[in-house]
Structures are given as C-alpha cells and as structure tokens.
Amino acid sequence: MTFRSYLVSSLMLSLVSVSAMASSVEVLHWWTAGGEAKAANVFRSYWQALGNEWQDSAISGGGGKSAMTVLKSRALSGTPPEAAHLKGSELQEWAALGFLRNLDHVARQGEWEKVLPEFVQHSVQSKGHYVAVPVGIHRVNWLWVNPQVFARYQLTPPETWPQLLTIARKLKQAGITPLAIGDDQWQLNILFEAIVLGEGGSDFYRRAFVQLDQTTLQSDTMLHLLELFHQLRDYISDDYGDIKWNQATHMLVEGSAAMQLMGDWVKGELTAANVIPGKDILCLPAPGTNGKFSYNLDSIAMFDVKDHQKQQAQLQLANMIMTADFQQAFNRVKGSIPVLQQQPLTSFDHCAQNSAQQLQQAIKEQQLVPSMAEGMANSSYVRLAIGDVLSGYFNNPDGDAKLAARQLARAVLSAQR
Ligand code: GAL
C-alpha cells in the first residue's frame, strides 16, 4: 500500500468513527536533525491521517540528553506527555518507577510475540510486561566513508583498526580530517564501543559492557583498546569540541572529512540531503565488525495518564506504530530497519538491506550485542560513568591507559551500587 492509499483508507475510516473522538497526543522526542525531523514528520502525518492531532515536543540534542532532562522535570511536576521516545535502560528505569503504562493488552491483540524478534521483545519489556512500542532497529557499528576522498588518494577502506590508523595517517598528511566526530560523550562512547567490538570481539564486549566484569575492565586487552582509542585523537578535527553528529556527517559529505563512526541514523541525514547511502557515501561495517551487530532499538513509551480519551489515543498510537505500513515509511526515512519480522525491504536502500542481513547473521552466530553507548547494555548510571572516564581520558593529551582502565573499573563499580 502506498502512503497515498494509506491516507485515503485511513481517512475513510476516520470519517466514520473519529470525528466524534479525534484525539490529541503529545509526543516528546529528540528527532530534530535534518533526517530525524523528516522521520518525525512521517510519524506526525500517519497520526494526523487518522484524524488526530499531534502535539510536537521536539527537544534538540542528539542522543537525547536534553530531552531526558525535560522529561524528568515534566514527570516530576505531574505533567508528563502522553508518549515519549524512551529506550533501553532509561525505559527500564521509568518503568520501575511506575510512570509507564502497561501495554500487555495491545501486545496480546497484536501478537507481538509472533511478529517481533526476541531481542526486541525483551528490550521493550520490564519484569515480563510490555512498557513501550518498538519503532525501529538501528545498527550502531557502521563506518561511513566518502569514496571520492578514498579514490583521490588511492586508499581502500579499512577492515581492521590498525588499517584505519595507517589510512588516517596518510589522509592527515594530505590535509583531510580522517575522522569526523564531535566531543559529546555519547559520540565518544560510540567510537569506543566500535573499537571494543571490532578489536576485542563480541565475548569481550559482553564481559566488559554487559556483565561489567572487573577483571575484563582492567585487562591487558582493555589497555590495548584504550590506547587505540587515544591514538585517534590525532585524526579528528581541531574544532571537534563543537561538532554535532550530523555536522560531522556533513563534513563527510563535503569531503573535508573521510570517515565517520556512527549509527545508521546518519543515513536519514544523507537521504534528507539527497546523498545516496551506499553509493555517494559508503556504509561499511566498523573495522573488525563484519557479521557483528550492535543494536539500538528506538521505542515509544506511554505515560500513565488519567484521561480516558488520552488513554484511548495512546492505544491507537501503539497500534499505528506496529502496522507494516508505518514501519516501512518511518524506517525508510529514519535510517533504521522495521522491527516486524519478515518485512520485505525491497523499497529500502542497499545499506538497510545489508543491515537486515547482518542482523540475521549476527543472531544466528551469537554476534548480536546491545549498544553500550545507546543505553541498551546497562543502567544509565553505568553508561554515564563510562562516558565520564572515556571523555576525560580522550580529551587529555597525556591520557594514561592504565589509569583510565582503573578509573573505568572503579566508576562502573560505584555506579552499580
Ligand atoms: C539515538 C536515537 C536515534 C538517533 C540518535 C541521534 O539515541 O536512538 O534515534 O536519532 O540518537 O540523535
């Protein structure tokens, strides 16, 4: 079904039933960069096509730090939005505090247990109950490459981290910024988790970031990974302190930078700028991560509200998100892939098709890991503790790997208490 026919049939349905009960929901999210905003617009259009009203609470700031601060003060003052983009550990924490609506009934009716992959089901459940609706699956471990820059200097994209360092050295000599990145903690976390997954491997990654094993966090392997991370300081731009993730993507598109390590929301940004992902900018596995998949699952949680009409609207929104049609339209623009199993991806770009293939392979070969940087692997306290240590270490020109490893282990331990 095309979006136009979806609109027509939804409008017909709405004419019959909705005029008397058109509802309004407020949706809080941080999808404000070019590609993200386009995806949020798809969301809004689908909702409005049902005859409803959309109150947009868009809080800018990639990674959602500011959005989470606003959400906290809204909830504490007793005026939470009806719906919010909440995921991973933050979702779990809000659910444990009793703020979120139980969605088991919608899940049963929609047979979520049949249509969703197991890891998706678990991510949106708290203590065995559904507390959010999954929107899309992002793969975090991507390397985005400007092929023209590589061709100009006769370079081949790296498949390992040592190769990446060699290439970075050559690019720097040629006056190109090898790696586009900003100084946000979460951007640095993404870079570091890509190194841990690629050089350390999935088992090491799980021991470090899921089990938070003290010995692993201070192991020789960890020292090596931290050293590698620190070496990348030489290959980022001087003004990296001010760069947002989407500005980094534009540096790549313009060719002032050659590579970016980032999740596939980059693709939304590319498409919005009429750049073809997989052709104009290549999507490759982060070095050493072919067949591995670090996932970030976007989801919408519904806050417990008293108003009956609002409650009905929440259910309608949940059902809409789970339709194949919405999943296709939204994820095509957002850069992610649908959460529903066995969805045809023929109308998606090459990178999305590759992401789906890598996901299946990773599930089969136990190479699927939750993204630490995106809050899928452990509590928000642990993630922030890791982020503090990593950014302190990275930003210090004299950063000492041994000390950083010790601090990492200690910070993780105290964040767990
Ligand atoms: C992630 C979020 C993505 C994305 C990104 C950058 O946390 O899950 O949907 O857009 O932040 O803002």
Coordinates of C-alpha atoms and ligand atoms in Angstrom, one line a residue:
M1 CA 0.0 0.0 0.0
T2 CA 1.4 3.4 -0.9
F3 CA 1.3 6.3 1.6
R4 CA -1.4 8.0 -0.5
S5 CA -3.7 4.9 -0.5
Y6 CA -3.0 4.5 3.2
L7 CA -4.0 8.1 3.8
V8 CA -7.2 7.6 1.8
S9 CA -8.3 4.5 3.5
S10 CA -7.4 5.8 7.0
L11 CA -9.2 9.0 6.3
M12 CA -12.3 7.0 5.2
L13 CA -12.2 5.0 8.4
S14 CA -11.6 8.2 10.4
L15 CA -14.7 9.9 8.8
V16 CA -16.9 7.1 10.1
S17 CA -15.6 7.0 13.7
V18 CA -13.1 9.6 14.6
S19 CA -14.8 12.9 14.1
A20 CA -16.6 12.4 17.4
M21 CA -13.4 11.3 19.1
A22 CA -10.4 12.9 17.4
S23 CA -7.7 12.7 19.9
S24 CA -4.5 14.6 20.5
V25 CA -1.3 13.2 21.8
E26 CA 1.8 15.0 22.8
V27 CA 4.9 13.1 21.7
L28 CA 8.3 14.0 23.3
H29 CA 11.4 13.1 21.3
W30 CA 14.7 14.5 20.1
W31 CA 14.5 13.8 16.4
T32 CA 15.5 17.3 15.4
A33 CA 18.4 16.9 13.0
G34 CA 17.6 17.1 9.2
G35 CA 16.9 13.4 8.7
E36 CA 15.5 12.8 12.1
A37 CA 13.0 15.7 11.7
K38 CA 11.8 14.2 8.4
A39 CA 11.2 10.9 10.1
A40 CA 9.3 12.6 12.9
N41 CA 7.2 14.3 10.2
V42 CA 6.3 10.9 8.7
F43 CA 5.2 9.9 12.3
R44 CA 3.1 13.0 12.6
S45 CA 1.5 12.5 9.1
Y46 CA 0.4 9.0 9.9
W47 CA -1.2 10.1 13.1
Q48 CA -2.9 13.0 11.6
A49 CA -4.2 10.8 8.7
L50 CA -6.2 9.0 11.4
G51 CA -8.0 12.3 12.1
N52 CA -5.9 13.0 15.2
E53 CA -3.9 15.9 16.5
W54 CA -0.1 15.8 17.1
Q55 CA 1.4 18.0 19.7
D56 CA 5.1 18.0 19.0
S57 CA 7.6 18.2 21.9
A58 CA 10.8 18.1 20.0
I59 CA 13.8 18.8 22.2
S60 CA 17.0 19.2 20.2
G61 CA 20.2 17.5 21.1
G62 CA 21.4 14.3 19.5
G63 CA 21.5 11.2 21.8
G64 CA 18.6 12.7 23.8
K65 CA 20.4 14.1 26.9
S66 CA 18.4 17.3 27.0
A67 CA 15.1 15.5 26.1
M68 CA 15.6 13.2 29.1
T69 CA 16.2 16.2 31.4
V70 CA 13.0 17.9 30.2
L71 CA 11.1 14.6 30.5
K72 CA 12.2 14.3 34.1
S73 CA 11.0 17.7 35.1
R74 CA 7.7 17.3 33.3
A75 CA 7.0 14.0 35.0
L76 CA 8.0 15.3 38.4
S77 CA 5.7 18.2 38.1
G78 CA 2.9 15.8 37.2
T79 CA 2.5 16.8 33.5
P80 CA 4.2 14.1 31.5
P81 CA 3.5 13.9 27.8
E82 CA 1.2 11.0 26.7
A83 CA 4.1 9.5 24.7
A84 CA 7.9 9.8 24.7
H85 CA 10.8 8.3 22.9
L86 CA 12.3 6.2 25.6
K87 CA 14.6 3.2 25.2
G88 CA 17.0 0.8 26.8
S89 CA 18.0 1.5 30.4
E90 CA 16.1 4.7 30.6
L91 CA 12.9 2.9 29.6
Q92 CA 13.6 0.3 32.3
E93 CA 14.2 3.0 34.9
W94 CA 11.0 4.9 34.2
A95 CA 9.0 1.6 34.2
A96 CA 10.5 0.6 37.5
L97 CA 9.3 3.9 39.0
G98 CA 5.8 3.1 37.9
F99 CA 5.4 6.0 35.4
L100 CA 4.6 3.9 32.3
R101 CA 1.5 2.3 31.0
N102 CA 1.4 -1.5 30.8
L103 CA 0.9 -2.4 27.1
D104 CA 0.3 -6.1 27.5
H105 CA -3.2 -6.0 26.2
V106 CA -2.2 -4.3 22.9
A107 CA 0.7 -6.7 22.6
R108 CA -1.5 -9.7 23.0
Q109 CA -4.0 -8.4 20.5
G110 CA -1.3 -7.5 18.0
E111 CA 0.5 -10.9 18.7
W112 CA 3.8 -9.1 19.3
E113 CA 5.3 -12.3 20.5
K114 CA 4.9 -13.7 16.9
V115 CA 5.8 -10.6 14.9
L116 CA 8.8 -9.3 16.9
P117 CA 12.3 -10.8 17.2
E118 CA 13.0 -12.0 20.7
F119 CA 15.7 -9.4 21.5
V120 CA 13.2 -6.6 20.5
Q121 CA 10.5 -8.1 22.8
H122 CA 12.9 -8.2 25.7
S123 CA 14.1 -4.6 25.1
V124 CA 10.6 -3.2 25.4
Q125 CA 9.6 -5.3 28.4
S126 CA 10.1 -4.6 32.1
K127 CA 9.6 -7.5 34.5
G128 CA 7.9 -9.5 31.8
H129 CA 5.4 -6.7 30.8
Y130 CA 5.4 -4.6 27.7
V131 CA 6.1 -1.0 28.5
A132 CA 6.9 0.5 25.1
V133 CA 6.2 0.1 21.4
P134 CA 9.3 -0.6 19.3
V135 CA 9.7 1.8 16.4
G136 CA 12.9 0.7 14.5
I137 CA 16.2 -1.1 14.8
H138 CA 19.4 0.9 14.4
R139 CA 22.8 -0.7 13.8
V140 CA 25.4 1.3 15.6
N141 CA 28.7 -0.3 14.3
W142 CA 28.9 1.4 10.9
L143 CA 31.8 3.1 9.2
W144 CA 30.7 5.8 6.8
V145 CA 33.2 6.5 4.1
N146 CA 33.5 9.2 1.4
P147 CA 34.6 7.1 -1.6
Q148 CA 35.7 10.1 -3.6
V149 CA 38.2 11.1 -1.0
F150 CA 39.5 7.5 -0.8
A151 CA 39.8 7.2 -4.6
R152 CA 41.7 10.5 -4.8
Y153 CA 44.4 9.2 -2.5
Q154 CA 44.1 5.6 -3.8
L155 CA 43.1 4.2 -0.5
T156 CA 41.0 1.2 0.3
P157 CA 38.5 1.4 3.2
P158 CA 39.9 -0.2 6.3
E159 CA 38.7 -3.6 7.6
T160 CA 40.7 -3.6 10.8
W161 CA 41.6 -0.9 13.3
P162 CA 45.4 -1.0 12.6
Q163 CA 44.5 -0.4 8.9
L164 CA 42.3 2.5 9.9
L165 CA 45.2 4.1 11.7
T166 CA 47.5 3.7 8.7
I167 CA 45.0 5.3 6.4
A168 CA 44.3 8.1 8.8
R169 CA 48.0 8.9 8.9
K170 CA 48.0 9.3 5.1
L171 CA 44.8 11.3 5.0
K172 CA 46.1 13.7 7.6
Q173 CA 49.3 14.3 5.6
A174 CA 47.1 15.1 2.6
G175 CA 45.2 17.7 4.7
I176 CA 41.9 15.8 5.1
T177 CA 40.4 15.2 8.5
P178 CA 40.4 11.4 8.7
L179 CA 37.6 11.1 11.3
A180 CA 34.6 13.3 11.7
I181 CA 33.4 13.3 15.3
G182 CA 32.2 15.7 18.0
D183 CA 33.1 15.8 21.7
D184 CA 29.7 14.7 23.0
Q185 CA 30.2 11.9 25.5
W186 CA 27.8 9.6 23.6
Q187 CA 29.7 10.2 20.3
L188 CA 32.9 9.1 22.0
N189 CA 31.1 6.2 23.6
I190 CA 30.1 5.1 20.1
L191 CA 33.7 5.3 18.9
F192 CA 35.0 3.3 21.8
E193 CA 32.3 0.6 21.7
A194 CA 33.1 0.1 18.0
I195 CA 36.8 -0.4 18.9
V196 CA 35.9 -2.8 21.7
L197 CA 33.6 -4.8 19.4
G198 CA 36.0 -4.9 16.5
E199 CA 39.3 -5.5 18.2
G200 CA 38.1 -7.1 21.4
G201 CA 35.3 -9.3 19.9
S202 CA 31.7 -9.9 21.0
D203 CA 32.5 -12.1 24.0
F204 CA 35.0 -9.5 25.4
Y205 CA 32.4 -6.8 24.6
R206 CA 29.7 -8.6 26.7
R207 CA 32.1 -9.2 29.6
A208 CA 33.1 -5.5 29.6
F209 CA 29.8 -3.8 29.0
V210 CA 27.0 -6.2 29.8
Q211 CA 28.5 -8.2 32.7
L212 CA 30.7 -5.3 33.8
D213 CA 33.3 -7.7 34.8
Q214 CA 36.0 -6.0 36.9
T215 CA 38.9 -8.2 35.6
T216 CA 37.9 -7.6 32.0
L217 CA 37.7 -3.8 32.5
Q218 CA 41.3 -3.7 33.7
S219 CA 42.7 -6.4 31.4
D220 CA 45.6 -6.1 29.0
T221 CA 43.1 -6.2 26.2
M222 CA 41.3 -3.2 27.6
L223 CA 44.6 -1.3 27.9
H224 CA 45.3 -2.0 24.3
L225 CA 41.8 -0.9 23.3
L226 CA 42.1 2.3 25.3
E227 CA 45.4 3.1 23.7
L228 CA 44.0 2.6 20.3
F229 CA 41.1 4.9 21.2
H230 CA 43.5 7.6 22.4
Q231 CA 45.6 7.4 19.2
L232 CA 42.5 8.5 17.3
R233 CA 42.8 12.0 18.9
D234 CA 45.5 12.7 16.2
Y235 CA 43.0 12.2 13.4
I236 CA 40.0 14.3 14.3
S237 CA 39.4 18.0 13.6
D238 CA 40.8 20.7 15.9
D239 CA 37.4 22.2 16.5
Y240 CA 35.9 18.8 17.4
G241 CA 34.5 20.2 20.6
D242 CA 31.7 22.0 18.8
I243 CA 30.7 19.3 16.3
K244 CA 27.3 17.7 16.4
W245 CA 26.9 14.2 15.0
N246 CA 25.0 15.5 11.9
Q247 CA 27.6 18.2 11.3
A248 CA 30.2 15.5 11.3
T249 CA 28.1 13.7 8.6
H250 CA 28.1 16.9 6.5
M251 CA 31.9 17.2 6.8
L252 CA 31.9 13.7 5.3
V253 CA 29.5 14.6 2.5
E254 CA 31.5 17.8 1.6
G255 CA 34.7 15.7 1.6
S256 CA 36.5 17.8 4.3
A257 CA 36.5 14.5 6.3
A258 CA 36.9 11.0 5.1
M259 CA 35.2 8.7 7.7
Q260 CA 32.6 8.7 10.5
L261 CA 31.9 6.0 13.0
M262 CA 28.2 6.3 13.9
G263 CA 24.8 4.5 13.9
D264 CA 22.7 4.4 10.8
W265 CA 20.6 7.5 11.7
V266 CA 23.4 9.0 9.6
K267 CA 21.5 7.6 6.6
G268 CA 18.5 9.7 7.4
E269 CA 20.7 12.7 7.3
L270 CA 22.2 11.6 3.9
T271 CA 18.8 10.9 2.3
A272 CA 17.5 14.3 3.5
A273 CA 20.4 15.9 1.8
N274 CA 19.8 13.9 -1.4
V275 CA 23.0 11.9 -0.9
I276 CA 22.6 8.2 -1.8
P277 CA 23.7 6.0 1.1
G278 CA 25.7 3.0 -0.2
K279 CA 26.8 4.9 -3.3
D280 CA 27.7 8.6 -2.6
I281 CA 28.7 7.7 1.0
L282 CA 29.5 4.1 1.7
C283 CA 28.1 2.1 4.6
L284 CA 30.7 -0.4 5.8
P285 CA 31.0 -2.5 9.0
A286 CA 33.1 -0.6 11.6
P287 CA 36.6 -2.2 11.4
G288 CA 36.6 -5.8 12.6
T289 CA 32.8 -6.0 12.9
N290 CA 31.6 -7.7 9.8
G291 CA 28.9 -10.1 10.9
K292 CA 28.6 -8.3 14.2
F293 CA 25.6 -6.2 15.2
S294 CA 25.5 -3.6 18.0
Y295 CA 21.8 -2.7 18.2
N296 CA 20.0 0.4 19.3
L297 CA 16.2 0.0 19.5
D298 CA 14.1 3.1 19.3
S299 CA 10.8 2.8 21.1
I300 CA 7.9 4.9 22.3
A301 CA 6.6 4.6 25.8
M302 CA 3.2 5.8 27.0
F303 CA 3.0 7.6 30.3
D304 CA 0.2 6.7 32.7
V305 CA -2.4 9.3 32.3
K306 CA -5.9 9.6 33.9
D307 CA -7.9 11.0 31.0
H308 CA -9.9 8.2 29.3
Q309 CA -9.7 9.8 25.8
K310 CA -6.0 10.2 26.1
Q311 CA -5.7 6.6 27.1
Q312 CA -7.6 5.5 24.0
A313 CA -5.4 7.7 21.9
Q314 CA -2.3 6.0 23.3
L315 CA -3.6 2.6 22.3
Q316 CA -4.4 3.9 18.8
L317 CA -0.9 5.3 18.6
A318 CA 0.6 2.0 19.7
N319 CA -1.4 0.1 17.1
M320 CA -0.4 2.5 14.4
I321 CA 3.3 2.2 15.1
M322 CA 3.0 -1.6 14.8
T323 CA 1.4 -1.5 11.3
A324 CA 3.7 -2.8 8.5
D325 CA 2.9 0.3 6.5
F326 CA 4.1 2.8 9.2
Q327 CA 7.2 0.7 9.9
Q328 CA 8.2 0.8 6.3
A329 CA 7.5 4.5 5.8
F330 CA 9.1 5.7 9.1
N331 CA 12.2 3.5 9.0
R332 CA 13.0 4.3 5.3
V333 CA 13.4 7.9 6.3
K334 CA 15.0 7.4 9.7
G335 CA 17.8 5.1 8.5
S336 CA 16.7 2.1 10.7
I337 CA 15.0 -1.1 9.7
P338 CA 11.5 -2.2 10.7
V339 CA 11.0 -4.2 13.9
L340 CA 8.5 -6.6 12.4
Q341 CA 10.0 -9.9 11.2
Q342 CA 9.9 -10.9 7.6
Q343 CA 9.3 -7.4 6.2
P344 CA 10.2 -7.0 2.6
L345 CA 12.9 -4.4 2.3
T346 CA 12.8 -4.0 -1.5
S347 CA 12.0 -0.3 -1.3
F348 CA 14.9 0.3 1.2
D349 CA 18.4 1.4 0.3
H350 CA 21.3 -1.0 0.0
C351 CA 22.6 -0.2 3.5
A352 CA 19.2 -1.1 5.1
Q353 CA 19.2 -4.4 3.2
N354 CA 22.7 -5.1 4.4
S355 CA 21.8 -4.2 8.0
A356 CA 18.9 -6.7 7.9
Q357 CA 21.2 -9.4 6.5
Q358 CA 23.9 -8.6 9.1
L359 CA 21.2 -8.7 11.9
Q360 CA 20.1 -12.2 10.9
Q361 CA 23.6 -13.5 10.6
A362 CA 24.5 -11.9 14.0
I363 CA 21.5 -13.5 15.7
K364 CA 22.4 -16.9 14.2
E365 CA 26.1 -16.7 15.1
Q366 CA 25.7 -15.0 18.5
Q367 CA 27.2 -11.8 17.4
L368 CA 24.3 -9.6 18.4
V369 CA 25.2 -7.2 21.2
P370 CA 23.3 -4.3 22.9
S371 CA 24.9 -0.9 22.3
M372 CA 26.6 0.4 25.4
A373 CA 26.7 3.9 24.0
E374 CA 22.9 3.9 23.2
G375 CA 21.9 2.7 26.7
M376 CA 21.0 -0.9 25.6
A377 CA 23.6 -2.7 27.7
N378 CA 23.3 -1.4 31.3
S379 CA 21.8 1.3 33.5
S380 CA 22.0 5.0 32.6
Y381 CA 24.3 5.4 35.7
V382 CA 26.8 2.9 34.4
R383 CA 26.7 4.4 30.9
L384 CA 27.3 7.9 32.2
A385 CA 30.1 6.7 34.5
I386 CA 31.8 5.0 31.5
G387 CA 31.3 8.2 29.4
D388 CA 32.9 10.4 32.0
V389 CA 36.0 8.3 32.2
L390 CA 36.3 7.9 28.5
S391 CA 35.9 11.6 27.7
G392 CA 38.3 12.6 30.5
Y393 CA 40.9 10.2 29.1
F394 CA 40.3 11.1 25.4
N395 CA 40.4 14.8 26.0
N396 CA 43.7 14.7 27.9
P397 CA 46.6 14.8 25.5
D398 CA 48.7 12.9 28.2
G399 CA 45.9 10.4 28.9
D400 CA 47.3 7.2 30.6
A401 CA 45.6 4.0 29.5
K402 CA 46.4 2.1 32.7
L403 CA 45.0 4.8 34.9
A404 CA 41.9 5.1 32.6
A405 CA 41.3 1.3 32.9
R406 CA 41.5 1.5 36.7
Q407 CA 39.1 4.5 36.7
L408 CA 36.8 2.7 34.4
A409 CA 36.5 -0.3 36.7
R410 CA 36.1 1.9 39.7
A411 CA 33.5 4.1 38.2
V412 CA 31.5 1.2 36.9
L413 CA 31.6 -0.4 40.4
S414 CA 30.3 2.7 42.1
A415 CA 27.6 3.3 39.5
Q416 CA 26.3 -0.3 40.2
R417 CA 25.9 0.4 43.9
Ligands
GAL1 C1 19.9 7.9 19.4 C2 18.5 7.6 18.9 C3 18.4 7.6 17.4 C4 19.1 8.8 16.9 C5 20.4 9.3 17.6 C6 20.9 10.7 17.3 O1 19.9 7.8 20.8 O2 18.1 6.3 19.3 O3 17.1 7.5 17.0 O4 18.4 9.6 16.1 O5 20.2 9.2 19.0 O6 20.1 11.7 17.8

